[in-house]
Tab-separated table of C-alpha atoms in Angstrom:
chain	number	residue	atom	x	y	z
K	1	UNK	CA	124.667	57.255	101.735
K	2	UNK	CA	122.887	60.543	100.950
K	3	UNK	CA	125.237	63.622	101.836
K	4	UNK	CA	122.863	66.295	103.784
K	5	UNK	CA	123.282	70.012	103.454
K	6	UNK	CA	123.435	71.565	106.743
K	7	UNK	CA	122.822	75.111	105.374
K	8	UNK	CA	119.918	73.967	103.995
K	9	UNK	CA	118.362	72.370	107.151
K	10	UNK	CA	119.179	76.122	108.240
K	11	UNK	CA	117.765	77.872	105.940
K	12	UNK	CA	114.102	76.004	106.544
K	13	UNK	CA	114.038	76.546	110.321
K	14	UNK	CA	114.527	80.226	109.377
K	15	UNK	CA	111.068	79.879	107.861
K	16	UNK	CA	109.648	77.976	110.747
K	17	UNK	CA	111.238	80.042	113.496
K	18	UNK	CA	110.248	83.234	111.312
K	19	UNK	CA	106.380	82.083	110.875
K	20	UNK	CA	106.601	80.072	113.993
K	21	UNK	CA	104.745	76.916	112.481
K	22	UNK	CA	105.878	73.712	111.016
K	23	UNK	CA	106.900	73.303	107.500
K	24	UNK	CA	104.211	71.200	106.622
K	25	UNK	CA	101.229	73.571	107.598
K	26	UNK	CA	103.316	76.549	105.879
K	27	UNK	CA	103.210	74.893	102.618
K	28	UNK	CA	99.306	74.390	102.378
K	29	UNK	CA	98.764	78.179	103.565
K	30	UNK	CA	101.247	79.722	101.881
K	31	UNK	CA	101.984	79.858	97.828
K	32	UNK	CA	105.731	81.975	98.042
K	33	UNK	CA	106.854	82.722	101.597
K	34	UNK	CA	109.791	85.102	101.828
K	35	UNK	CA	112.011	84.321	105.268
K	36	UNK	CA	114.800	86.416	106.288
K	37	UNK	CA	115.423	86.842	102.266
K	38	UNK	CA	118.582	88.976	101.337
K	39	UNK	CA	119.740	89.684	98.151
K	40	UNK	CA	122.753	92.224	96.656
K	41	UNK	CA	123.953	93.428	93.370
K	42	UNK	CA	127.945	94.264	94.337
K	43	UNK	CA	127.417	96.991	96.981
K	44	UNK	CA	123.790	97.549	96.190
K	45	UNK	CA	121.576	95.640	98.780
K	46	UNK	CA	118.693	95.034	96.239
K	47	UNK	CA	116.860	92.624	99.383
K	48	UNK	CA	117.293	93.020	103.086
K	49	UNK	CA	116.006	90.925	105.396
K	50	UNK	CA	112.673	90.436	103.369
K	51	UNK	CA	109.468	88.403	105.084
K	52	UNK	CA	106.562	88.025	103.648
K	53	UNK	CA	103.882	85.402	103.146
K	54	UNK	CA	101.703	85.556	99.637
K	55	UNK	CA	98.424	83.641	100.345
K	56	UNK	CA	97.406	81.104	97.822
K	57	UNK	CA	94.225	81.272	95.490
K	58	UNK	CA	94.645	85.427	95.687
K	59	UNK	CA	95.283	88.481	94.565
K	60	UNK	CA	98.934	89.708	96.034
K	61	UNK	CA	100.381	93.263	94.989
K	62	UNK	CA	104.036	94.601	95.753
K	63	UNK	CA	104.215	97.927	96.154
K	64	UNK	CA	106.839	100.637	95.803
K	65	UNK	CA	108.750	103.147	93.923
K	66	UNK	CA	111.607	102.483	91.479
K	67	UNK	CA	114.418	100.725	93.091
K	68	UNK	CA	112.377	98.866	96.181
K	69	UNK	CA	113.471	95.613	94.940
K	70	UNK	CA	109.646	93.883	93.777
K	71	UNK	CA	111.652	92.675	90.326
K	72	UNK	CA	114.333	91.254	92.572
K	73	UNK	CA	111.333	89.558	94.745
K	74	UNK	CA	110.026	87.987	91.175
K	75	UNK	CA	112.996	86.850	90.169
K	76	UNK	CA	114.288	84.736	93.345
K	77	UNK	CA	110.142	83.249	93.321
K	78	UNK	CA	111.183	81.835	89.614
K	79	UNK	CA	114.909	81.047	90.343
K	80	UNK	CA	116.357	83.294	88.092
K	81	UNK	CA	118.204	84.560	90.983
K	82	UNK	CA	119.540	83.363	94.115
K	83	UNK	CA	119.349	84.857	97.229
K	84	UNK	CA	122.445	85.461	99.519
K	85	UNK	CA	120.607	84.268	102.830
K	86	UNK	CA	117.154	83.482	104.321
K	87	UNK	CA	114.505	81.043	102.585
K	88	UNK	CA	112.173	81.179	99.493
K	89	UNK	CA	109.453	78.654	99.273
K	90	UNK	CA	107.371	78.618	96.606
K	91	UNK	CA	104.123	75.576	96.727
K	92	UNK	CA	106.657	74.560	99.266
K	93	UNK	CA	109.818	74.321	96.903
K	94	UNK	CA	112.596	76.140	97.106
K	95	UNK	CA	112.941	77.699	93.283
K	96	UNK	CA	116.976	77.362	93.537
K	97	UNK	CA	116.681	73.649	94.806
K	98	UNK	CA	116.398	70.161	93.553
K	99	UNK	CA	112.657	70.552	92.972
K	100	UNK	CA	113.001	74.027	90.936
K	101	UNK	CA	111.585	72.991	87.603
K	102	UNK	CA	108.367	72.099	88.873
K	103	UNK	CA	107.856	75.574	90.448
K	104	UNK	CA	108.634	77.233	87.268
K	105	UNK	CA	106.219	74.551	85.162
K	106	UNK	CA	103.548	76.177	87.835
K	107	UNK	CA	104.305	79.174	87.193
K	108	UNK	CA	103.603	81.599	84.382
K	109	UNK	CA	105.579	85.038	84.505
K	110	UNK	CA	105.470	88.684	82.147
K	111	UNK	CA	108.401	90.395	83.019
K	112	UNK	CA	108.237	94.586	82.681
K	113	UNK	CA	110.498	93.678	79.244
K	114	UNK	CA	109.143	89.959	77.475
K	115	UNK	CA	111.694	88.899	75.942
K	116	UNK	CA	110.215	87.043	72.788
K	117	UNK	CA	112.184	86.038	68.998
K	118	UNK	CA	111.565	89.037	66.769
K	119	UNK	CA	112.495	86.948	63.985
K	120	UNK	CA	109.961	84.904	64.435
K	121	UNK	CA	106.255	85.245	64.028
K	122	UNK	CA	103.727	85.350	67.077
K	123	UNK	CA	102.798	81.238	66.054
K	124	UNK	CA	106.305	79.978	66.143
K	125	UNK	CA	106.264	82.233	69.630
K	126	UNK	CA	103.715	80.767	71.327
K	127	UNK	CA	104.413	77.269	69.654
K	128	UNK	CA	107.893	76.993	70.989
K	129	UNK	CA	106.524	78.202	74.247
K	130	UNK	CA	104.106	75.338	74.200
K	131	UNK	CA	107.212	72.954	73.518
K	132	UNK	CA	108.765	74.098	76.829
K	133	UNK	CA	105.428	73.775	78.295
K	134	UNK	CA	105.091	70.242	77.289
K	135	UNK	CA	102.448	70.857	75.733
K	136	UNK	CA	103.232	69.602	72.414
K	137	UNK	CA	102.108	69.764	68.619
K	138	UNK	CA	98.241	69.087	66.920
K	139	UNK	CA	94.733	71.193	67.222
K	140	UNK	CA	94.746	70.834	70.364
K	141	UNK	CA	97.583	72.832	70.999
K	142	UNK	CA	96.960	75.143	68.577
K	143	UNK	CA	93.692	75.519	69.812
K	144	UNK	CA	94.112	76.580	73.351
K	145	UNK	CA	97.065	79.482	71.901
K	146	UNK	CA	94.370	80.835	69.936
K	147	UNK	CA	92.136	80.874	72.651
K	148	UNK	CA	94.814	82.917	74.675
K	149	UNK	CA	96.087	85.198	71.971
K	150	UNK	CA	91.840	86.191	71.557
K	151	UNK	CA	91.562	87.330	75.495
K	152	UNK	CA	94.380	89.433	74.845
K	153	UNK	CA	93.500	90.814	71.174
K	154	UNK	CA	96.454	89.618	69.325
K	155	UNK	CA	95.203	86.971	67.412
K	156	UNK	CA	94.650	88.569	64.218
K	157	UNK	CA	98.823	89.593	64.589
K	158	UNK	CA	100.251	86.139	65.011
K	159	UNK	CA	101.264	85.383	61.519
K	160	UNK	CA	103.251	88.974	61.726
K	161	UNK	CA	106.472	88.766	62.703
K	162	UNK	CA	107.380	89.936	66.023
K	163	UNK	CA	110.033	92.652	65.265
K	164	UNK	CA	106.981	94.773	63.768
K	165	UNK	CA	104.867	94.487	66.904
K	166	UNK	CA	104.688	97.501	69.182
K	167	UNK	CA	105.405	97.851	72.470
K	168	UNK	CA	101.629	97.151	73.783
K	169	UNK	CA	101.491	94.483	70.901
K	170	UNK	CA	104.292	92.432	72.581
K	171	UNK	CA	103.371	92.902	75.884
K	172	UNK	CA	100.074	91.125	74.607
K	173	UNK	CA	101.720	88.675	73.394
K	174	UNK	CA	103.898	87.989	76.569
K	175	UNK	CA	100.922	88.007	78.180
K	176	UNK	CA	99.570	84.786	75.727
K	177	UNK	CA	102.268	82.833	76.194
K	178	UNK	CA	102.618	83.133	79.881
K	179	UNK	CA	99.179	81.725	80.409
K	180	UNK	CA	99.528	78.963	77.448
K	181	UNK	CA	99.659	76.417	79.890
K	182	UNK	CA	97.369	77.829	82.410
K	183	UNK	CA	99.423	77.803	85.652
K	184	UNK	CA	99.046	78.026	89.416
K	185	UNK	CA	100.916	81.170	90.024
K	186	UNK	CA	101.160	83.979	87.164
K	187	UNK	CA	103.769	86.238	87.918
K	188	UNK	CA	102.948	90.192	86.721
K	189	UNK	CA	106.100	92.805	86.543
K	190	UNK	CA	104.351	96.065	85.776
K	191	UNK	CA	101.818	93.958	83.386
K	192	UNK	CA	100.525	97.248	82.107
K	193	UNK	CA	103.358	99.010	81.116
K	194	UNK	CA	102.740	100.305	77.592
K	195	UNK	CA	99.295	98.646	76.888
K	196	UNK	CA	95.928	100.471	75.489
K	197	UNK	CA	93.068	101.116	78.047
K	198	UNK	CA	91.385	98.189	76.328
K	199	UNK	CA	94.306	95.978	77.003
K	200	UNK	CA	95.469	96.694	80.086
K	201	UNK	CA	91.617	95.865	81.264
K	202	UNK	CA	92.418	92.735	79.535
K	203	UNK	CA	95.016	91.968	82.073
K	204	UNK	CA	92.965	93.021	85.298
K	205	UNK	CA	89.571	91.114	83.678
K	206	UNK	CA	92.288	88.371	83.565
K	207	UNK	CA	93.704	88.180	87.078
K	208	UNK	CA	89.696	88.026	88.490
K	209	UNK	CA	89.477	85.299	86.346
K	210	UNK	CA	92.362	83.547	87.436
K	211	UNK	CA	91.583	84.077	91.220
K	212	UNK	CA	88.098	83.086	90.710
K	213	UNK	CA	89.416	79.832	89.229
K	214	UNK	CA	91.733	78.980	92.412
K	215	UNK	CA	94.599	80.084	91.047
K	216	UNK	CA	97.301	82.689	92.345
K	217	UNK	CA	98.176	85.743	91.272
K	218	UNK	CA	101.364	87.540	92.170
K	219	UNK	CA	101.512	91.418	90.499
K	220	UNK	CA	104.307	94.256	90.954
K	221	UNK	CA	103.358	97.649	90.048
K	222	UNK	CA	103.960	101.457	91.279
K	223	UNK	CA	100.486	102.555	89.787
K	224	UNK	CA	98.285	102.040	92.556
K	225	UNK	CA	95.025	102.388	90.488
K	226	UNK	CA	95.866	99.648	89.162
K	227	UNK	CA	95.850	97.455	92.143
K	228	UNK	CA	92.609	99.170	93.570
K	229	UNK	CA	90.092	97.216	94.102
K	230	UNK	CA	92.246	93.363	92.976
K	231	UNK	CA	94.234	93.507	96.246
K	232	UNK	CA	93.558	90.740	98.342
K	233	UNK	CA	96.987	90.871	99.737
K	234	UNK	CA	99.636	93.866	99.760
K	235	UNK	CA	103.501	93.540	100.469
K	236	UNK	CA	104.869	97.520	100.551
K	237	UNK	CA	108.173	97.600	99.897
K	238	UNK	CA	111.244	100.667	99.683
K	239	UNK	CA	114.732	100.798	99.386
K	240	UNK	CA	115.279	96.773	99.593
K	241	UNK	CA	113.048	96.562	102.589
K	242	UNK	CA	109.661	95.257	103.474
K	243	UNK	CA	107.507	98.138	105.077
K	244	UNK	CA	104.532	96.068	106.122
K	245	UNK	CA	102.420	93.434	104.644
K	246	UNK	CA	98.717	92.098	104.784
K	247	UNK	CA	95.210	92.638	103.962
K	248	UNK	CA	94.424	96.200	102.752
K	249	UNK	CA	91.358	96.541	104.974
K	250	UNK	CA	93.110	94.740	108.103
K	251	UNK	CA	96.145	97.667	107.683
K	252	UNK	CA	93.589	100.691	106.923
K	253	UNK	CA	92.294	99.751	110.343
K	254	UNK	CA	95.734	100.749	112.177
K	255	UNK	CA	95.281	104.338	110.540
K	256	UNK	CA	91.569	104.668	110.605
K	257	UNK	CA	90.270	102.674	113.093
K	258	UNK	CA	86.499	104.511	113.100
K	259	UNK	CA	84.123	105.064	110.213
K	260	UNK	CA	84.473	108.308	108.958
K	261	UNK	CA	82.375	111.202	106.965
K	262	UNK	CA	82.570	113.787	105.164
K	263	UNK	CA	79.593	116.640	104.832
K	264	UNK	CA	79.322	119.878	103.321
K	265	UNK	CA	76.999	122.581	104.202
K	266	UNK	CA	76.398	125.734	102.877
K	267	UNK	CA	77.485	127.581	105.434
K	268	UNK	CA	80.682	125.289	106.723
K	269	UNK	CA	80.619	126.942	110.725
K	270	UNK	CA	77.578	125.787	110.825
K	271	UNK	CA	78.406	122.103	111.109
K	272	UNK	CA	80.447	123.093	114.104
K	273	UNK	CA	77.492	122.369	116.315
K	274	UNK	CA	77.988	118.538	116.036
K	275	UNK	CA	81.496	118.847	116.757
K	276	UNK	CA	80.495	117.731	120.213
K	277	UNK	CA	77.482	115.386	119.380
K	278	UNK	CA	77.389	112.037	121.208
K	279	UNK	CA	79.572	109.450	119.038
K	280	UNK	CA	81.970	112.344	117.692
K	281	UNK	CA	85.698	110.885	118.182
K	282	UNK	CA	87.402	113.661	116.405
K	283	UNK	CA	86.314	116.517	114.076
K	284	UNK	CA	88.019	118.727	111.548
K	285	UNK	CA	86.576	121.237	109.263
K	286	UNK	CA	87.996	123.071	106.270
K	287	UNK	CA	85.955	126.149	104.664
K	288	UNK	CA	82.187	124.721	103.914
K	289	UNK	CA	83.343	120.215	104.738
K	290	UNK	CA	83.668	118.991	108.007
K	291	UNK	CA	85.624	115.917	108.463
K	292	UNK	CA	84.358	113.407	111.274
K	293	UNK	CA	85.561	110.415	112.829
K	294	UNK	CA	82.762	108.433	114.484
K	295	UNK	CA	82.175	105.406	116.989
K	296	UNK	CA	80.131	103.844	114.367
K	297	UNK	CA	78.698	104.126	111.377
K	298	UNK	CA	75.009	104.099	112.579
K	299	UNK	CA	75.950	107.640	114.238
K	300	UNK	CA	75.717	109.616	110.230
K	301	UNK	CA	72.006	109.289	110.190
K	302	UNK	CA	72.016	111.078	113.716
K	303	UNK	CA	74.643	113.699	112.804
K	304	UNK	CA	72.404	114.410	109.574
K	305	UNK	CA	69.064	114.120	112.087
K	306	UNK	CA	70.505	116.822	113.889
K	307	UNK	CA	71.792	119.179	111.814
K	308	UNK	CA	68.386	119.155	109.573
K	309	UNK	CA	66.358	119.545	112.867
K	310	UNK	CA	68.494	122.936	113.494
K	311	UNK	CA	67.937	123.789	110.117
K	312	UNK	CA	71.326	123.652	108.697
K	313	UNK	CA	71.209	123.513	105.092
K	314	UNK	CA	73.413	120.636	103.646
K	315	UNK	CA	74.741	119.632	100.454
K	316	UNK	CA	76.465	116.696	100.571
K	317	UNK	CA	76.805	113.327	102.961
K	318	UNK	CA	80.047	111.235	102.122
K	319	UNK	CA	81.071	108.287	104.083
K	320	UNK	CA	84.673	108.540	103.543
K	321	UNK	CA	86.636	105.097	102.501
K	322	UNK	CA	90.432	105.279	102.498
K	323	UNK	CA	91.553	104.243	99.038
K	324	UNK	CA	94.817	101.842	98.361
K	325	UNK	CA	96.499	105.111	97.401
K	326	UNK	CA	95.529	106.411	101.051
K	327	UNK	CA	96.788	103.552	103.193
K	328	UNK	CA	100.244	103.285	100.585
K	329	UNK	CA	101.257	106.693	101.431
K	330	UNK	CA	100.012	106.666	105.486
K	331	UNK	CA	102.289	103.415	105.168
K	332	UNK	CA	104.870	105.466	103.926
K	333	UNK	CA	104.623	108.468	105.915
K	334	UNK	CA	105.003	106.176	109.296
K	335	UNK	CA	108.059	104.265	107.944
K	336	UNK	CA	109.349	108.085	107.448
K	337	UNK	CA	108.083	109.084	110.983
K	338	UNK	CA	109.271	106.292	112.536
K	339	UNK	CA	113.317	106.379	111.140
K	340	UNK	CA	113.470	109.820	111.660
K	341	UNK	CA	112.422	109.502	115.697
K	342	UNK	CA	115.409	106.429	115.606
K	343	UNK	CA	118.051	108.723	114.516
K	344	UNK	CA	116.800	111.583	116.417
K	345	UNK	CA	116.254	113.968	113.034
K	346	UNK	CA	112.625	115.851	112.302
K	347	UNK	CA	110.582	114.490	109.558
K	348	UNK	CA	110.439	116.007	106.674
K	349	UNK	CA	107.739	118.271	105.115
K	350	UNK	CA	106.866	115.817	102.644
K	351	UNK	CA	106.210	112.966	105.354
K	352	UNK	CA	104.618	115.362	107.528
K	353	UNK	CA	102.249	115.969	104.690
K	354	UNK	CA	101.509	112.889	103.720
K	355	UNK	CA	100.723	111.400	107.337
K	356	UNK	CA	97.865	109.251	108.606
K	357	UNK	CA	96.754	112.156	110.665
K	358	UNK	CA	97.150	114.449	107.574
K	359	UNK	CA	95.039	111.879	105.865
K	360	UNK	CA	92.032	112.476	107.732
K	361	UNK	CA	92.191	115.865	106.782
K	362	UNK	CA	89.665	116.751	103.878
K	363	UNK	CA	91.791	118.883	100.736
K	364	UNK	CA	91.226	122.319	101.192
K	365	UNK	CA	89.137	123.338	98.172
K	366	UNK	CA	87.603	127.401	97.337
K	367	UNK	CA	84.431	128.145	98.311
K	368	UNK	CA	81.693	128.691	95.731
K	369	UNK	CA	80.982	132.801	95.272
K	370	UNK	CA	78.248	132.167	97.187
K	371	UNK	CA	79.864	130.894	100.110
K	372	UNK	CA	81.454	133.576	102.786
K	373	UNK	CA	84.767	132.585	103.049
K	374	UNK	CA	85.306	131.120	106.636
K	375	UNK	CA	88.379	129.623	108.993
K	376	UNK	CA	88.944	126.624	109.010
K	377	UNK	CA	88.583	124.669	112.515
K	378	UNK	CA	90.186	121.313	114.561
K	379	UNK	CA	87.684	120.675	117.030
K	380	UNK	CA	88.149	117.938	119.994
K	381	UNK	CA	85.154	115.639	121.002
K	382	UNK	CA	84.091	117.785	123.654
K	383	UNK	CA	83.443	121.552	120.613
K	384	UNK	CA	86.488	123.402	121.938
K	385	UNK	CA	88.948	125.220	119.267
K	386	UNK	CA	92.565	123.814	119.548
């Protein structure tokens, strides 16, 4: 007689009542699905509540500052840690459970500090890394460390002992021997952290690569360049809590919902004129750049149509995409917004600031000597000053 675990049968309707599917479609959809995920250090709550879903065959970056609890979130995906409550699923395993070691064969990770033998040179590393792997002894073996030590320029160091390595040296290394045996999910904490230019493009060369190949990519990092541009998915995350979660472009859209551009003139009140043009959702000017929100993106060529037929010299036409860095801190400002109308308190001037509203706002640069100095101007749709 096999004893069951009610918790456990718990614990995996939390996912289905969280997701509101079965199971069994959540497991081919999904590579790691956070449900209801808590997790606390004493009387720090490192986790609260966390729910996510990390699509497989992709690109998915956590976001957030210090503290918001993305190493916490890698470690409960390898079962280095356990959570207090709520589900973790990983290929549809839980990493804690009876099926735990084949999630972590799957899985490659680079922690923000490898730990690897200084003792030991970078071969006996990587070949005791291949012994965990399974991988073995021979050429073979030998062969395909080699091959991973070259895409991360640390080949001609492995007969050095590690000790002597510096900081970017080791993190190449960690890098080798967490691809060794080329897994399904590769697991990044701040992969970057102390690496060359030439490296670190190493890494992001290497998660393409990896995506392109079907595999799954899971990277934490608080340097949004370096998730510009490799984001499939995002997961923004503060204080122990999950902000929001998706597709970058599918969340820009709740903050910029129409196309928008950005054109200078030489004289900047003279770009008032379209304020009102047919198309115009919202306008904003500062100095010698008007700022304008349209109904679609056809509508620039008629904006710049009209403007050259009144003879209204212009210097530059910019349709305006918001970067990662743009949507993180809009994401950020509303989360601020948002508990400061709960408890009744007035944002702050930081949040205020940083808003999606404040967003759409070009920077206010100087004019050129040339270039009378002029007020700036919020127009409405219809050309009257608010």
């Amino acid at each position: 007689m096999v004893a069951v675990d009610p918790g456990r049968k718990t614990r995996r309707s939390i996912l289905e009542a969280t997701t509101k599917r079965p199971m069994a479609l959540i497991m081919t959809s999904a590579a790691v699905t956070f449900a209801d995920v808590s997790r606390s250090f004493g009387a720090v709550d490192a986790l609260t509540s966390a729910t996510f879903n990390l699509p497989a065959q992709s690109v998915s970056v956590l976001l957030g500052p210090n503290g918001a609890g993305k190493t916490t979130a890698i470690r409960l995906i390898t079962g280095a840690l356990e959570s207090d409550g709520g589900l973790v699923t990983v290929f549809g395993h839980e990493p804690t459970g009876p099926d735990g070691e084949e999630v972590r064969q799957r899985s490659g990770v680079v922690s923000a500090k490898p730990s690897l033998y200084d003792r030991l040179d970078g071969w006996d590393n990587l070949r005791y890394a291949a012994e965990l792997y399974g991988l073995g002894r021979g050429p073979a073996t030998r062969q395909r460390m080699l091959e991973a030590a070259e895409q991360f320029d640390i080949a001609g160091a492995l007969h050095q002992r590690v000790g002597g390595y510096s900081t970017g040296m080791k993190t190449r290394l960690a890098l080798t021997r967490a691809v060794l045996h080329r897994p399904d999910l590769l697991l990044l904490d701040e992969p970057t952290s102390g690496l060359d230019p030439e490296s670190a493009a190493a890494v992001l060369d290497l998660i393409k690569t990896m995506t392109s190949n079907g595999q799954t990519v899971l990277m934490s990092t608080h340097l949004l360049t370096e998730a510009e541009g490799l984001a499939d998915h995002i997961v923004v995350m503060d204080g122990g809590t999950v902000m929001t979660t998706g597709r970058p472009a599918d969340l820009a859209l709740g903050f910029w919902p129409h196309p928008i551009v950005r054109i200078r003139a030489q004289v900047g009140s003279e770009l008032d004129i379209v304020a009102a043009a047919p198309g115009v959702v919202e306008y904003q000017r500062e100095s010698a750049t008007a700022t304008i929100a349209l109904d679609h993106p056809d509508r620039i060529a008629e904006l710049v149509m009209t403007l050259s037929a009144d003879g209204v010299p212009l210097r530059a036409v910019e349709p305006y995409k918001p970067t990662l860095e743009d949507l993180y801190f809009a994401i950020r400002a509303a989360s601020v917004r948002s508990r400061s109308e709960a408890s009744g308190l007035p944002p702050t001037a930081g949040a205020e600031l940083s808003s999606p509203s404040a967003s759409f706002r070009p920077s206010v640069s100087t004019p050129e000597p040339s270039e009378p100095s002029e007020p700036s101007r919020t127009l409405t749709a219809t050309g009257r000053r608010r």
